mmCIF file of C-alpha atoms in Angstrom:
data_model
loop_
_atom_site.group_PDB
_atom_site.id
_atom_site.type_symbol
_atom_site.label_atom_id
_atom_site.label_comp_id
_atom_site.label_asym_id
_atom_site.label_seq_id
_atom_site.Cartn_x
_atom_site.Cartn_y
_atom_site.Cartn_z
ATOM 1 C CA UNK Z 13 8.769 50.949 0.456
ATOM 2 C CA UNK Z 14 12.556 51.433 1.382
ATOM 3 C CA UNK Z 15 12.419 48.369 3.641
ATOM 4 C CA UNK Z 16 10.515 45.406 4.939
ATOM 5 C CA UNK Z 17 7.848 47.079 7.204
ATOM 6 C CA UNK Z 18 6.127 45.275 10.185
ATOM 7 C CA UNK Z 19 2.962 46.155 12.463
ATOM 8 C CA UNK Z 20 2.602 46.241 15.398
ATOM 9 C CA UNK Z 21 5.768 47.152 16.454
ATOM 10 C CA UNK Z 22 4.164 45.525 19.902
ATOM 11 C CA UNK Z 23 1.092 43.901 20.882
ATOM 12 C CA UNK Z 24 0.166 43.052 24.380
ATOM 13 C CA UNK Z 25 -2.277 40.314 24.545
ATOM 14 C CA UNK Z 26 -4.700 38.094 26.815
ATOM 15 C CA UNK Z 27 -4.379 34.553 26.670
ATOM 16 C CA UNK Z 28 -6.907 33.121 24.411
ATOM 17 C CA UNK Z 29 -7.420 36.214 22.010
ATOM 18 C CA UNK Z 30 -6.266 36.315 18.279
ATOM 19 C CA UNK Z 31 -3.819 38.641 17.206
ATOM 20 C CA UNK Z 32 -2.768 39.155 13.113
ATOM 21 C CA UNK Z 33 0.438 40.235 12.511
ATOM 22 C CA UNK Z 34 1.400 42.042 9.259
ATOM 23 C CA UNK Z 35 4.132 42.130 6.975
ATOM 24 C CA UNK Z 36 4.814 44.494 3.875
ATOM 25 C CA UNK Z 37 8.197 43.017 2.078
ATOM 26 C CA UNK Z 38 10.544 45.407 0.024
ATOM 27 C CA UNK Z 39 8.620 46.322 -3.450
ATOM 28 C CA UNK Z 40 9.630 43.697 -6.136
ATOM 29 C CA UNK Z 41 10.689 40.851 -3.413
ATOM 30 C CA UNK Z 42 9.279 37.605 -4.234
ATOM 31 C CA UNK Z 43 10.127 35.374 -1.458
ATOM 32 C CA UNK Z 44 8.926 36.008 2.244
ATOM 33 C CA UNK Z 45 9.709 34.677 5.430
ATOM 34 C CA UNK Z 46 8.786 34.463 8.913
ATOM 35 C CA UNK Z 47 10.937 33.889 11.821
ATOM 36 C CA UNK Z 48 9.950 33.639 15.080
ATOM 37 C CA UNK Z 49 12.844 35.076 17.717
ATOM 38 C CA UNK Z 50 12.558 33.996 21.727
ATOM 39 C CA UNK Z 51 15.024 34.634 24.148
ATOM 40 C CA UNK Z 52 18.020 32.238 24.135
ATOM 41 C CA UNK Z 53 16.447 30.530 21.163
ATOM 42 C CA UNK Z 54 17.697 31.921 18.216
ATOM 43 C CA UNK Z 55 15.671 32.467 14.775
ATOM 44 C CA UNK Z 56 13.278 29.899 14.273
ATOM 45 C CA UNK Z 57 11.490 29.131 11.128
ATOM 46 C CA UNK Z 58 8.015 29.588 10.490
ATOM 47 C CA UNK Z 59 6.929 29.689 6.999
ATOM 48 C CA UNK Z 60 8.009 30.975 3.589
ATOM 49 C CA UNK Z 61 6.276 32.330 0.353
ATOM 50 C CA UNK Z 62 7.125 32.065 -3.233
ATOM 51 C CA UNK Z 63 4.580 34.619 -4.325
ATOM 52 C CA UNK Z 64 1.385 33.688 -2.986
ATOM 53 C CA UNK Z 65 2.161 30.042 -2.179
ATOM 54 C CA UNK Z 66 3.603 28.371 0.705
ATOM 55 C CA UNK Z 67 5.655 25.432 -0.637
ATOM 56 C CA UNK Z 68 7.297 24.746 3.171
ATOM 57 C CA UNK Z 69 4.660 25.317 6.100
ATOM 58 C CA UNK Z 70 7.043 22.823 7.771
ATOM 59 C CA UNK Z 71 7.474 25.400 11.105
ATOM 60 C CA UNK Z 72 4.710 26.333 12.422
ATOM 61 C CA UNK Z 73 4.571 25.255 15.832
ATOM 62 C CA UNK Z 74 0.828 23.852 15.928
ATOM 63 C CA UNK Z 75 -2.537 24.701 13.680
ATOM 64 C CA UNK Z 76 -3.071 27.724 15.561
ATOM 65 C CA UNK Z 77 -0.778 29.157 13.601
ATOM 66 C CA UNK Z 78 -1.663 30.321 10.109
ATOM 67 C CA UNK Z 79 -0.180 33.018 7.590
ATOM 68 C CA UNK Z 80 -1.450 33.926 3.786
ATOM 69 C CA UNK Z 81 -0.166 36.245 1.706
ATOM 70 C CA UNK Z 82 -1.831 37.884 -1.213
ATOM 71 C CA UNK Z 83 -1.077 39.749 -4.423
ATOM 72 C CA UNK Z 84 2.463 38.415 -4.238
ATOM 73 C CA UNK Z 85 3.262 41.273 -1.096
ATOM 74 C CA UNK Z 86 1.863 41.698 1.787
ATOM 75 C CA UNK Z 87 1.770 38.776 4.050
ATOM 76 C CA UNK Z 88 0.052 38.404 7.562
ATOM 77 C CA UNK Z 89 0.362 35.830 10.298
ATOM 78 C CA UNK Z 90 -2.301 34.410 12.301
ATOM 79 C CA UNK Z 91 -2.380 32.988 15.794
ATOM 80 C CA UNK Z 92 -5.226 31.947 17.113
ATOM 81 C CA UNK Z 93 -5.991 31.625 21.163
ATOM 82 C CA UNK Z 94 -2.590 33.108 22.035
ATOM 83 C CA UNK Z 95 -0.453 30.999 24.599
ATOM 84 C CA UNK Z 96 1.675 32.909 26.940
ATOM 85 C CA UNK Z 97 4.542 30.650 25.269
ATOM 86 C CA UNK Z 98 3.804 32.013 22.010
ATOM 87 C CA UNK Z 99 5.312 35.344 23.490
ATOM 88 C CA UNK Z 100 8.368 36.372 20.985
ATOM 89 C CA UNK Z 101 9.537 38.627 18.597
ATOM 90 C CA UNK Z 102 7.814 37.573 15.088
ATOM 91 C CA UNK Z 103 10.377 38.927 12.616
ATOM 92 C CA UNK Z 104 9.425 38.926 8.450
ATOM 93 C CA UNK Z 105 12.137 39.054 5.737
ATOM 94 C CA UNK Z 106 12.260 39.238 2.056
ATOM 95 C CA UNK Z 107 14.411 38.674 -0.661
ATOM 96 C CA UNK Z 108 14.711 39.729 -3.846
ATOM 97 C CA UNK Z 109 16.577 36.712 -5.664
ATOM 98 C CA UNK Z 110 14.857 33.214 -4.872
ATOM 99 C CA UNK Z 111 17.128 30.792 -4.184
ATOM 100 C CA UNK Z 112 19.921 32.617 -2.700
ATOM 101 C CA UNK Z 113 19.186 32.847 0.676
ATOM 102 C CA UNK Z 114 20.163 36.652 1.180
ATOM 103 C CA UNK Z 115 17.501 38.219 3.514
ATOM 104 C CA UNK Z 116 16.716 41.711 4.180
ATOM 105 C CA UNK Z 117 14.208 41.753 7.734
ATOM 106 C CA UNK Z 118 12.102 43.794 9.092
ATOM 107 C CA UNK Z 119 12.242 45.542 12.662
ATOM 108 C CA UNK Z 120 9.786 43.014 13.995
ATOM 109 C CA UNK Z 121 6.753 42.720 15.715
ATOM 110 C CA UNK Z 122 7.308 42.155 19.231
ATOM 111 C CA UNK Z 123 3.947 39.728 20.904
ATOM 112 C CA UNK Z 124 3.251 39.647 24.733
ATOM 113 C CA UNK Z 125 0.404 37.667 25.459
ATOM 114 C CA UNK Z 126 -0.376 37.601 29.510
ATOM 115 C CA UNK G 5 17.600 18.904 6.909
ATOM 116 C CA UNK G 6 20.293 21.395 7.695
ATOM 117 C CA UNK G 7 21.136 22.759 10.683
ATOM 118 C CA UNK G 8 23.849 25.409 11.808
ATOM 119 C CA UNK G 9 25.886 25.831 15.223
ATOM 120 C CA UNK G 10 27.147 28.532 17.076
ATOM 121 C CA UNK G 11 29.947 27.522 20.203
ATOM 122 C CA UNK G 12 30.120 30.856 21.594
ATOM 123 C CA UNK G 13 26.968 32.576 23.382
ATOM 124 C CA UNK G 14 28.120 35.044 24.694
ATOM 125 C CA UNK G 15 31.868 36.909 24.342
ATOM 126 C CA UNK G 16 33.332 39.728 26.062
ATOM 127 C CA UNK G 17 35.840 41.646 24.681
ATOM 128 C CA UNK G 18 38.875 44.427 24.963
ATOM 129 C CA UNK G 19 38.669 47.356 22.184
ATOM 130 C CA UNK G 20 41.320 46.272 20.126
ATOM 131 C CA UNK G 21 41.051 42.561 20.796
ATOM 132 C CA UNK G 22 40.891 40.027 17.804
ATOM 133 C CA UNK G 23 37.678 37.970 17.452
ATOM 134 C CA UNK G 24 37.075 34.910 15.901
ATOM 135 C CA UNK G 25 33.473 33.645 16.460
ATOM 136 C CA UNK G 26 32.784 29.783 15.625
ATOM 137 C CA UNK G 27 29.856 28.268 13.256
ATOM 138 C CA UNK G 28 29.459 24.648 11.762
ATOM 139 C CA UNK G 29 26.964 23.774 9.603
ATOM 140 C CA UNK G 30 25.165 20.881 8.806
ATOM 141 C CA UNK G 31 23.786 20.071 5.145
ATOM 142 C CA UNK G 32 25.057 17.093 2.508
ATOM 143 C CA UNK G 33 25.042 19.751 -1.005
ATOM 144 C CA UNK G 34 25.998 22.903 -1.843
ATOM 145 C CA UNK G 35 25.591 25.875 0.955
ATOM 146 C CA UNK G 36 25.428 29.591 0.506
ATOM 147 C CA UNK G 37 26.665 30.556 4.129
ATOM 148 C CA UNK G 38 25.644 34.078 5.886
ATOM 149 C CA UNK G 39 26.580 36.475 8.895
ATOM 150 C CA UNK G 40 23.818 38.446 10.213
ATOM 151 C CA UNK G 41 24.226 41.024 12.685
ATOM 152 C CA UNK G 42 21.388 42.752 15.397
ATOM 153 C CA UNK G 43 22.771 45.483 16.838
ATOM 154 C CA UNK G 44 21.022 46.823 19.936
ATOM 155 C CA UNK G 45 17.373 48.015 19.299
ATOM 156 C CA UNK G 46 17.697 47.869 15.675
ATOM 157 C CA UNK G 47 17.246 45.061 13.338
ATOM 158 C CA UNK G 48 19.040 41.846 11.367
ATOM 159 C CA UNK G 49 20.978 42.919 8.744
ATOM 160 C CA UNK G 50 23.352 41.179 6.503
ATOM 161 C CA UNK G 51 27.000 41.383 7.438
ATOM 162 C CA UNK G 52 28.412 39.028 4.591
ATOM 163 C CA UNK G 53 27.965 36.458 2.708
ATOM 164 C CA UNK G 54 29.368 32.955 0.741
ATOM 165 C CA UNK G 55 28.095 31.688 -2.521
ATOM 166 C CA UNK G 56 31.158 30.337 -4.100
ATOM 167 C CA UNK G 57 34.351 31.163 -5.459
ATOM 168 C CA UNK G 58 37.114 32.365 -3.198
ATOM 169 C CA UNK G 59 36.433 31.187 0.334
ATOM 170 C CA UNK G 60 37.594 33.837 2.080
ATOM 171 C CA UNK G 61 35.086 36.761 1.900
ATOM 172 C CA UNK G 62 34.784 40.198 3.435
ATOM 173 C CA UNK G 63 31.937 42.200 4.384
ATOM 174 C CA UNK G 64 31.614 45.916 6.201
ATOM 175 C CA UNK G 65 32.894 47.602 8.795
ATOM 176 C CA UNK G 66 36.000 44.897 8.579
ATOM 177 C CA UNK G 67 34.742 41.792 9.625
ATOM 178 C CA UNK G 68 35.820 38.778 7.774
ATOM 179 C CA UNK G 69 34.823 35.114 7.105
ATOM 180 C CA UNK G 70 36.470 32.124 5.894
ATOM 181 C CA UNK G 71 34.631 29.206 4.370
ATOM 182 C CA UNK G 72 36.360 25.738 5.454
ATOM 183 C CA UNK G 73 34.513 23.022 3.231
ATOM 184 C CA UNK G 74 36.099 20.024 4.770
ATOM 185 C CA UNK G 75 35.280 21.463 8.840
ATOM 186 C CA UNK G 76 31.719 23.001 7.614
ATOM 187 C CA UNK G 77 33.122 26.081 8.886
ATOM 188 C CA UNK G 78 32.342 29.486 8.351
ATOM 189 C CA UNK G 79 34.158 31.722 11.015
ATOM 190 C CA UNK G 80 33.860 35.221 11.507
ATOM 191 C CA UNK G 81 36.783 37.078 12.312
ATOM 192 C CA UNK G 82 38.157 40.767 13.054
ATOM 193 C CA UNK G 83 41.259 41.410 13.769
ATOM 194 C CA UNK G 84 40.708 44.399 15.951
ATOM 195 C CA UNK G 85 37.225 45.060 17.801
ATOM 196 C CA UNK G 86 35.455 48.299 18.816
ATOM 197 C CA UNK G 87 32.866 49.350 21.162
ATOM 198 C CA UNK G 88 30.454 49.899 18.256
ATOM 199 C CA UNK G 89 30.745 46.020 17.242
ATOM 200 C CA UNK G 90 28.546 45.114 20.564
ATOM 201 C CA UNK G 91 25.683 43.307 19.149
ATOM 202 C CA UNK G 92 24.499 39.786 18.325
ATOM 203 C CA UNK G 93 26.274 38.185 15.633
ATOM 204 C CA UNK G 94 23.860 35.135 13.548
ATOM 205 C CA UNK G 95 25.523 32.743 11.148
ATOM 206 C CA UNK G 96 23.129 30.738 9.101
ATOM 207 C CA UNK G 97 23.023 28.753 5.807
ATOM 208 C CA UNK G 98 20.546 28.501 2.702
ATOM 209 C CA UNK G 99 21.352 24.787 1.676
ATOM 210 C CA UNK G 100 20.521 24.561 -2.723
ATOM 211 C CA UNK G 101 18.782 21.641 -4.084
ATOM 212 C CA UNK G 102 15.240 23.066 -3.433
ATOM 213 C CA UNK G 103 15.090 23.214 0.234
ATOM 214 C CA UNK G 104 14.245 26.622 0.563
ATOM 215 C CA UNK G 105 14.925 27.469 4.328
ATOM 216 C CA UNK G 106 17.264 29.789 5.812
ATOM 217 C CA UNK G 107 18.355 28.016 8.341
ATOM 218 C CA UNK G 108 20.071 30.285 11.844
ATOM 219 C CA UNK G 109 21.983 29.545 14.410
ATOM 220 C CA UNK G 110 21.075 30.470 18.240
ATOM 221 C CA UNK G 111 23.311 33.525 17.789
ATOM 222 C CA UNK G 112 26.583 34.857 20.160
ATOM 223 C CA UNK G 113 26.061 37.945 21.773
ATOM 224 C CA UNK G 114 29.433 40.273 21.580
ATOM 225 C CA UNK G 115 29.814 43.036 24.365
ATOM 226 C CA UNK G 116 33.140 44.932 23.771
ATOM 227 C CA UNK G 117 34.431 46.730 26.578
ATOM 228 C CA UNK G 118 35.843 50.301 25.639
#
């Protein structure tokens, strides 16, 4: 596609329930990340791909967090009994060139859990 | 690690004003530095970028960034803001040498005042 494309755009949740969140990267990208964005906090890492592989799971917050991606595209993130503190805006973003650093996000998906 | 800070959190400015926003970095090697910009409702996008060469680089709509290696500075500047520049402004760094994390700072959010 033209751009990175995220669903849902929003997801209401109860505590406790699962929720997948899905990311489709610009055609052709090979690296994909996933940024997690609370108020006042800034961008915080998550996890990036090289492909298929996750060479740094380094920030995910705890094992209830997960992500895979498959045929070198489209990636989805996993959380598992949802804590109301996991509430954010999960943004994805790809890039074309590895080892530059030069990321092109999508609009987000934007996680309420109550 | 690497890590990347932002002194302003918030700025409020005149149309016309000049605006310089701080960011220091953290990281021992070589750095490709970044400005990222949110504008309201819509999502990250790149505003400009360093890799090397001449350390004073220029990206759209007239914003500007100089690359101090000695501070670990990468300040954005424009010499003359307008209402349309309201948004939150994100520097971050992509540190070489195999760490492959884009690393962001908590952001400043600009509201210019018509």
């Amino acid at each position: 596609g033209a751009g990175v494309s995220q669903s849902p755009s929003n997801k209401v949740t109860e505590k406790g329930k699962d929720v997948e969140l899905r990311c489709d990267p610009i055609s052709g990208h090979t690296a994909l990340y996933w940024y997690r964005q609370s108020l006042g906090q800034g961008l915080e890492f998550l996890i990036y791909f090289q492909g298929n592989s996750a060479p740094d799971k380094s920030g995910l917050p705890s094992d209830r967090f997960s992500a895979e991606r498959t045929g070198g595209s489209v990636s989805t993130l996993t959380i598992q009994r949802t804590q109301q503190e996991d509430s954010a805006v999960y943004l994805c973003a790809s890039s074309l060139v590895l080892f530059t650093g030069e990321l092109f996000f999508g609009e987000g998906s934007r996680l309420t859990v109550l | 690690a690497q890590s990347v800070s932002q002194h302003n959190h918030h700025v409020i400015l005149s149309e016309a004003a000049s605006l310089e926003l701080g960011c220091n970095y953290s990281y021992g090697g070589t750095v490709n530095l970044f400005w990222y910009v949110q504008y309201p409702g819509q999502h990250l996008q790149l505003l400009l970028k360093y890799f090397s060469g001449d350390p004073l680089v220029k990206g759209i709509k007239g914003f500007e960034a100089e690359f101090i290696k000695s501070k670990f500075s990468f300040n954005l500047r424009k010499p003359s803001v307008q209402w349309s520049d309201t948004a939150e402004y994100f520097c971050a760094v992509f540190g070489s040498g195999g760490y492959q994390k884009v690393t962001f700072g908590t952001g400043t959010k600009l509201q210019v005042i018509p």
